[in-house]
Structures are given as C-alpha cells and as structure tokens.
Amino acid sequence: MAQKIYLNGKLVPREDARISVFDHGLLYGDGVFEGIRAYDSRVFRLSQHLDRLYDSARAIALKIPLTKKEMEEAVIQTLRANSLKNGYIRLVVTRGEGDLGLDPRNCGKPAVFIIADKIELYPEEWYKKGLELVIVATKRNIPEAIDPGIKSLNYLNNILAKIEAGLQNMPEAVMLNKEGYVAECTGDNIFIVEENVLITPPFYVGILAGITRQAVMELAREKLGLLVREEAFTRLHLYNADECFLTGTAAEVIPVVKIDGRKIAEGKPGKITTRLIKEFRDLTRKEGTKI
Ligand code: PXG
C-alpha cells in the first residue's frame, strides 16, 4: 500500500508530499519536531510529546496553526491511513515559505507534516551486549544560545557529535556541556547507577527533557523502589559508574558497557538496567492513546 503523508491538513501520497525550497525549515532549520512511537495500536505518551512540541514552538515564537486536539487527531489519522499498529511518527512544523532573508516575519503560514513509518529497530544484540560510547569534543549547545530543551529542526550540534563518534567507529557520542558536565547523547538521554541510586543530568546542564527519561524515572521509583536523583556529574562518574544506560523514543532503554575504552563495572549490562528495559517494554504495551 502506498504511503500517505499528512501535509497541511491533507493526506497525500509520498510522491506528492513536497515542501518549498524557500521553506525556512530547510533554509535555516527554523522549526520544531517530534519523534513518537506507536506500540500495538497505542501511541506512547502522545500528549506529552504534543506538550513538548507546543512548548518548543512557543520558545521560538512559532504559532502552530492547529490546536493540540486537532494535532492529536492528525497523528491518529495518519497512523490509520497507513494501517500502522507499530511504528514511528515524525511530526514536523516549519516556519513555512519565506524569502532568502532570515526574518521570520516574511514567512507565510507554518507548514505541518506528519510521517508515519515502520520503525527501524536497533540490533537486538545491542540490548544484550550493551553499547560502547565515546565522549566527543563537540560541546552541547549552551542554553543561553540555543536551549537544548527546544526540540528544533536545527540539529547540527548533535550531528557534529554523531560524526565524531562515527569517525571512531562508535555507535553513539556522549556530549558534555561547556563546563564539562555530562549532558546527553545525540538523540538519547543518559543515566548512571551509583550504589543503587539512579542518577541523570538535570535540565540546567542543557538537555532535552526526554519523554522516555521521564517514564524511566517513574518506573525506577514506582516499580523498582529506587532513589532517583537529577544531579550534575562529570565524566569521572561515567567511568566509575556501577551501570550506565541511554533512553530515547527510538532506542527505548539501552545498556552502555564501555566509555572511552573504560569498561563500566564488569563490562556487561547491569541488573537495574536489565530490569528497566523490561519494565519499559511492559509499559509501552500497556498505556497509550488508542489508534
Ligand atoms: N536527547 C535528544 C537530543 C533527543 O533528540 C532524546 C534526548 C530522547 O527524548 P525522548 O523524548 O525520545 O525520550 C532525544 C529524542 C532519531 C530519533 O531518529 C531521535 C529522537 C527521538 C526519536 C528518534 O534518532 N531524539
């Protein structure tokens, strides 16, 4: 069946889903987006993804031409049109078509498009054996310039870090902030376990407020009875952690076993990590907005 894309209020065939070369989303990365997943005909934490999208849009003074309710319906409509029970949803709002100047006042209506596709899962082996990471030289954007809490179309900061990891044949990069505190990876949040306490960097370090990060903090407290702290830490804490893992919509919960050539503990996925992988998978099959 031909893929249908939601574009400015209509479902159109993939070949007809086109955006102007004058769109400021393309010319300047001026826009916002979300990456969302559906599991067994349920969209995981859709309202939280929409809240983040609208908050990001407000931060860049972009008025989304749909209410949250209308946007929710558009997402569901797109999933239905593509008969997807499990999948990945990319929701994008750009500043729209303008001229070759920066000024957003010259842009007409924001463009809204939604792509629903099959999810490209990470190799199962990565979940069993764990990932090796490198800390890269590219620092996470400073909040005073472009706040990493804004999920904007300008992802060059993350892409530069991903390139550095790729040049070293590593699947993912750890980014520090300007002060040297661990921030996050290029498309995932990071957690460590130290003496049975789960620790993740706080917002002020300069991170995206991950929906998976939030869900995992809840599971750790409610299902595992763990102490969870949002606390700044340096790379020394990464090297000496008892466990380490990443969270994100695409990756879910994924173990980390080596960083900068240093084994994390015994170099195997940790007990708490393994339990959280399972709890998170259970949660995604239990809650969510019905398609
Ligand atoms: N940090 C950054 C910089 C992200 O872009 C996350 C953390 C995790 O947030 P969520 O809400 O997903 O738990 C993200 C999210 C992709 C892809 O294609 C990336 C994300 C989401 C979905 C797909 O690599 N990044």
CSV table of C-alpha atoms in Angstrom, one decimal, residues 2-290:
chain,number,residue,atom,x,y,z
A,2,ALA,CA,1.3,3.5,-1.0
A,3,GLN,CA,2.5,5.5,2.0
A,4,LYS,CA,0.3,8.5,2.9
A,5,ILE,CA,1.8,11.7,4.4
A,6,TYR,CA,-0.1,14.3,6.3
A,7,LEU,CA,0.7,17.7,4.8
A,8,ASN,CA,-1.0,20.9,5.8
A,9,GLY,CA,-4.4,19.3,6.5
A,10,LYS,CA,-4.4,16.7,3.7
A,11,LEU,CA,-3.2,13.1,3.4
A,12,VAL,CA,-1.2,12.9,0.2
A,13,PRO,CA,0.8,10.2,-1.5
A,14,ARG,CA,4.5,10.2,-0.6
A,15,GLU,CA,5.5,11.4,-4.1
A,16,ASP,CA,3.3,14.5,-3.6
A,17,ALA,CA,4.5,15.3,-0.2
A,18,ARG,CA,6.7,18.3,-1.1
A,19,ILE,CA,8.0,21.4,0.7
A,20,SER,CA,9.2,24.6,-1.0
A,21,VAL,CA,12.9,25.2,-1.3
A,22,PHE,CA,12.0,28.6,0.2
A,23,ASP,CA,10.7,27.0,3.4
A,24,HIS,CA,12.7,28.3,6.4
A,25,GLY,CA,12.7,24.9,8.0
A,26,LEU,CA,15.0,23.9,5.1
A,27,LEU,CA,16.9,27.2,4.6
A,28,TYR,CA,17.6,27.8,8.3
A,29,GLY,CA,16.5,24.9,10.4
A,30,ASP,CA,13.7,27.2,11.6
A,31,GLY,CA,11.0,24.9,13.0
A,32,VAL,CA,10.3,22.2,15.6
A,33,PHE,CA,9.7,18.4,15.5
A,34,GLU,CA,8.8,15.3,17.5
A,35,GLY,CA,9.7,11.6,17.2
A,36,ILE,CA,6.9,9.5,18.6
A,37,ARG,CA,6.2,5.7,18.7
A,38,ALA,CA,3.2,3.5,18.4
A,39,TYR,CA,3.1,0.1,20.0
A,40,ASP,CA,0.3,-2.4,19.4
A,41,SER,CA,-2.2,0.3,18.2
A,42,ARG,CA,-1.3,2.7,21.1
A,43,VAL,CA,0.6,5.9,20.8
A,44,PHE,CA,3.1,6.2,23.7
A,45,ARG,CA,2.7,9.4,25.7
A,46,LEU,CA,1.2,11.3,22.8
A,47,SER,CA,0.0,14.2,25.0
A,48,GLN,CA,3.5,14.7,26.5
A,49,HIS,CA,5.1,14.7,23.0
A,50,LEU,CA,2.5,17.3,21.9
A,51,ASP,CA,3.1,19.4,25.0
A,52,ARG,CA,6.8,19.4,24.2
A,53,LEU,CA,6.2,20.3,20.6
A,54,TYR,CA,4.0,23.2,21.5
A,55,ASP,CA,6.4,24.4,24.2
A,56,SER,CA,9.3,24.2,21.7
A,57,ALA,CA,7.2,26.2,19.2
A,58,ARG,CA,6.3,28.8,21.8
A,59,ALA,CA,10.0,29.2,22.6
A,60,ILE,CA,10.8,30.0,19.0
A,61,ALA,CA,7.7,32.2,18.7
A,62,LEU,CA,6.1,29.9,16.1
A,63,LYS,CA,2.4,29.6,16.2
A,64,ILE,CA,1.2,26.1,15.3
A,65,PRO,CA,-1.9,26.5,13.1
A,66,LEU,CA,-3.7,23.6,14.8
A,67,THR,CA,-4.9,23.1,18.3
A,68,LYS,CA,-3.3,20.3,20.3
A,69,LYS,CA,-6.6,18.3,19.9
A,70,GLU,CA,-6.5,18.8,16.2
A,71,MET,CA,-2.8,17.8,16.1
A,72,GLU,CA,-3.6,14.6,18.1
A,73,GLU,CA,-6.3,13.7,15.6
A,74,ALA,CA,-4.0,14.4,12.7
A,75,VAL,CA,-1.4,12.0,14.2
A,76,ILE,CA,-4.0,9.2,14.7
A,77,GLN,CA,-5.5,9.9,11.2
A,78,THR,CA,-2.0,9.5,9.7
A,79,LEU,CA,-1.4,6.2,11.5
A,80,ARG,CA,-4.7,4.8,10.4
A,81,ALA,CA,-4.2,5.9,6.8
A,82,ASN,CA,-1.0,3.8,6.8
A,83,SER,CA,-2.5,0.9,8.7
A,84,LEU,CA,0.3,1.1,11.2
A,85,LYS,CA,-0.1,-0.6,14.6
A,86,ASN,CA,3.6,-0.3,15.4
A,87,GLY,CA,5.6,2.5,14.0
A,88,TYR,CA,7.5,5.7,14.2
A,89,ILE,CA,5.9,9.1,13.8
A,90,ARG,CA,7.8,12.1,12.7
A,91,LEU,CA,5.8,15.3,13.3
A,92,VAL,CA,7.4,18.5,11.9
A,93,VAL,CA,6.3,22.1,12.0
A,94,THR,CA,8.4,24.6,10.0
A,95,ARG,CA,8.3,28.4,9.9
A,96,GLY,CA,6.9,28.0,6.3
A,97,GLU,CA,7.7,29.5,3.0
A,98,GLY,CA,9.6,32.9,3.1
A,99,ASP,CA,12.3,34.7,1.2
A,100,LEU,CA,16.0,34.4,1.2
A,101,GLY,CA,16.3,36.6,4.3
A,102,LEU,CA,16.3,35.3,7.9
A,103,ASP,CA,13.4,37.4,9.0
A,104,PRO,CA,10.5,35.0,10.0
A,105,ARG,CA,8.1,37.9,9.6
A,106,ASN,CA,8.4,37.2,5.8
A,107,CYS,CA,7.1,33.7,6.2
A,108,GLY,CA,3.5,32.9,5.4
A,109,LYS,CA,1.8,30.0,7.2
A,110,PRO,CA,3.8,27.4,9.1
A,111,ALA,CA,4.0,24.0,7.3
A,112,VAL,CA,2.8,21.0,9.2
A,113,PHE,CA,3.6,17.5,8.1
A,114,ILE,CA,3.4,14.0,9.7
A,115,ILE,CA,5.2,10.9,8.5
A,116,ALA,CA,4.2,7.6,9.9
A,117,ASP,CA,6.6,4.8,9.0
A,118,LYS,CA,7.8,1.4,10.2
A,119,ILE,CA,10.4,1.7,13.0
A,120,GLU,CA,14.0,0.8,12.2
A,121,LEU,CA,14.8,-1.1,15.4
A,122,TYR,CA,18.3,-1.2,16.8
A,123,PRO,CA,20.0,-4.6,16.6
A,124,GLU,CA,18.8,-6.8,19.5
A,125,GLU,CA,22.4,-7.6,20.2
A,126,TRP,CA,23.0,-4.0,21.4
A,127,TYR,CA,20.4,-4.6,24.2
A,128,LYS,CA,22.0,-7.9,25.2
A,129,LYS,CA,25.7,-6.9,25.0
A,130,GLY,CA,25.5,-3.2,25.5
A,131,LEU,CA,26.9,-0.2,23.7
A,132,GLU,CA,30.4,1.3,23.6
A,133,LEU,CA,30.4,5.1,23.6
A,134,VAL,CA,32.9,7.9,23.2
A,135,ILE,CA,32.9,11.3,24.8
A,136,VAL,CA,33.3,13.8,22.0
A,137,ALA,CA,34.9,17.3,21.7
A,138,THR,CA,31.7,19.0,20.4
A,139,LYS,CA,30.0,20.5,23.5
A,140,ARG,CA,26.2,20.5,23.8
A,141,ASN,CA,24.7,23.9,22.8
A,142,ILE,CA,24.7,26.4,25.7
A,143,PRO,CA,21.1,27.2,26.9
A,144,GLU,CA,21.9,30.9,26.6
A,145,ALA,CA,22.3,30.4,22.8
A,146,ILE,CA,20.0,27.6,21.6
A,147,ASP,CA,18.5,25.8,24.6
A,148,PRO,CA,18.8,22.0,24.1
A,149,GLY,CA,15.3,21.8,25.7
A,150,ILE,CA,13.9,23.1,22.4
A,151,LYS,CA,13.4,20.3,20.0
A,152,SER,CA,14.2,22.4,17.0
A,153,LEU,CA,15.0,21.4,13.4
A,154,ASN,CA,18.5,22.8,14.0
A,155,TYR,CA,20.3,19.5,14.9
A,156,LEU,CA,23.7,20.4,13.7
A,157,ASN,CA,25.2,20.4,17.2
A,158,ASN,CA,24.1,16.7,17.6
A,159,ILE,CA,25.1,15.8,14.0
A,160,LEU,CA,28.6,17.1,14.6
A,161,ALA,CA,28.9,14.9,17.7
A,162,LYS,CA,27.5,11.9,15.8
A,163,ILE,CA,30.1,12.5,13.0
A,164,GLU,CA,32.9,12.4,15.7
A,165,ALA,CA,31.6,9.1,17.1
A,166,GLY,CA,31.3,7.7,13.5
A,167,LEU,CA,34.8,8.6,12.7
A,168,GLN,CA,35.9,6.4,15.6
A,169,ASN,CA,33.5,3.6,14.5
A,170,MET,CA,31.4,4.2,17.6
A,171,PRO,CA,27.6,4.0,17.5
A,172,GLU,CA,26.9,7.0,19.8
A,173,ALA,CA,28.6,10.0,21.4
A,174,VAL,CA,28.4,11.4,24.9
A,175,MET,CA,28.2,15.2,24.9
A,176,LEU,CA,29.4,17.3,27.8
A,177,ASN,CA,28.2,20.8,28.4
A,178,LYS,CA,30.6,23.8,28.3
A,179,GLU,CA,31.5,23.3,32.0
A,180,GLY,CA,32.4,19.7,31.5
A,181,TYR,CA,29.3,18.1,33.0
A,182,VAL,CA,27.8,15.1,31.2
A,183,ALA,CA,24.7,16.3,29.3
A,184,GLU,CA,23.3,13.7,26.9
A,185,CYS,CA,23.9,11.7,23.7
A,186,THR,CA,23.0,12.9,20.2
A,187,GLY,CA,19.4,11.6,20.4
A,188,ASP,CA,19.2,10.0,23.8
A,189,ASN,CA,19.3,10.9,27.5
A,190,ILE,CA,21.9,9.3,29.8
A,191,PHE,CA,21.6,7.6,33.2
A,192,ILE,CA,24.1,6.1,35.6
A,193,VAL,CA,23.7,3.9,38.7
A,194,GLU,CA,25.9,4.6,41.7
A,195,GLU,CA,25.4,2.5,44.8
A,196,ASN,CA,21.8,1.7,43.8
A,197,VAL,CA,20.9,5.3,43.2
A,198,LEU,CA,19.7,6.2,39.7
A,199,ILE,CA,21.2,9.5,38.5
A,200,THR,CA,20.6,11.6,35.4
A,201,PRO,CA,21.7,15.1,34.4
A,202,PRO,CA,19.2,17.9,35.4
A,203,PHE,CA,17.7,20.3,32.8
A,204,TYR,CA,20.0,23.1,33.7
A,205,VAL,CA,23.0,21.1,32.4
A,206,GLY,CA,21.5,21.6,28.9
A,207,ILE,CA,19.5,18.6,27.8
A,208,LEU,CA,16.3,17.7,26.1
A,209,ALA,CA,13.5,16.8,28.5
A,210,GLY,CA,13.1,13.2,27.2
A,211,ILE,CA,9.7,11.5,27.4
A,212,THR,CA,11.5,8.2,27.9
A,213,ARG,CA,13.8,9.7,30.5
A,214,GLN,CA,10.6,10.8,32.5
A,215,ALA,CA,9.0,7.4,32.1
A,216,VAL,CA,12.1,5.6,33.3
A,217,MET,CA,12.5,7.8,36.3
A,218,GLU,CA,8.9,6.9,37.2
A,219,LEU,CA,9.4,3.2,36.7
A,220,ALA,CA,12.6,3.3,38.8
A,221,ARG,CA,10.8,4.9,41.7
A,222,GLU,CA,7.5,3.1,41.5
A,223,LYS,CA,8.4,-0.4,40.2
A,224,LEU,CA,12.0,-0.8,41.4
A,225,GLY,CA,11.7,1.4,44.6
A,226,LEU,CA,14.9,3.1,43.7
A,227,LEU,CA,16.1,6.6,44.7
A,228,VAL,CA,16.3,8.7,41.6
A,229,ARG,CA,18.3,11.9,41.5
A,230,GLU,CA,18.7,14.6,38.8
A,231,GLU,CA,22.2,15.7,39.5
A,232,ALA,CA,25.1,17.1,37.5
A,233,PHE,CA,28.1,14.7,37.2
A,234,THR,CA,31.4,14.7,35.3
A,235,ARG,CA,33.0,12.1,33.1
A,236,LEU,CA,34.8,10.6,36.1
A,237,HIS,CA,31.4,9.4,37.4
A,238,LEU,CA,30.7,7.8,34.0
A,239,TYR,CA,33.9,5.8,34.1
A,240,ASN,CA,33.3,4.7,37.7
A,241,ALA,CA,29.5,4.1,37.5
A,242,ASP,CA,28.1,0.7,38.5
A,243,GLU,CA,25.8,0.8,35.5
A,244,CYS,CA,25.0,3.1,32.6
A,245,PHE,CA,22.2,3.2,30.0
A,246,LEU,CA,20.6,5.5,27.5
A,247,THR,CA,16.9,6.4,27.0
A,248,GLY,CA,15.0,7.6,23.9
A,249,THR,CA,12.0,7.1,21.8
A,250,ALA,CA,13.9,5.1,19.1
A,251,ALA,CA,16.3,3.3,21.5
A,252,GLU,CA,13.9,2.8,24.4
A,253,VAL,CA,16.3,1.7,27.2
A,254,ILE,CA,19.7,0.5,26.0
A,255,PRO,CA,22.7,-0.6,28.1
A,256,VAL,CA,26.2,1.0,27.9
A,257,VAL,CA,29.1,-1.2,28.8
A,258,LYS,CA,32.2,0.8,27.8
A,259,ILE,CA,33.0,4.5,27.6
A,260,ASP,CA,36.3,5.9,26.1
A,261,GLY,CA,37.8,2.4,26.3
A,262,ARG,CA,37.0,2.1,30.0
A,263,LYS,CA,34.7,-0.8,31.0
A,264,ILE,CA,31.7,0.1,33.1
A,265,ALA,CA,32.0,-2.2,36.1
A,266,GLU,CA,32.4,-5.7,34.6
A,267,GLY,CA,31.6,-4.5,31.1
A,268,LYS,CA,28.2,-6.2,31.0
A,269,PRO,CA,24.6,-4.7,31.1
A,270,GLY,CA,23.7,-4.1,34.8
A,271,LYS,CA,20.9,-5.6,36.8
A,272,ILE,CA,19.0,-2.4,37.2
A,273,THR,CA,19.3,-1.6,33.6
A,274,THR,CA,18.1,-5.1,32.6
A,275,ARG,CA,15.0,-4.7,34.8
A,276,LEU,CA,14.3,-1.2,33.5
A,277,ILE,CA,14.5,-2.5,29.9
A,278,LYS,CA,11.8,-5.0,30.7
A,279,GLU,CA,9.6,-2.6,32.8
A,280,PHE,CA,9.8,0.0,30.0
A,281,ARG,CA,8.8,-2.6,27.3
A,282,ASP,CA,5.8,-3.6,29.5
A,283,LEU,CA,4.7,0.0,30.0
A,284,THR,CA,4.8,0.7,26.3
A,285,ARG,CA,2.4,-2.2,25.7
A,286,LYS,CA,0.1,-1.1,28.5
A,287,GLU,CA,-0.6,2.6,28.2
A,288,GLY,CA,-1.1,5.0,25.3
A,289,THR,CA,-3.7,6.7,23.1
A,290,LYS,CA,-5.7,4.1,21.1
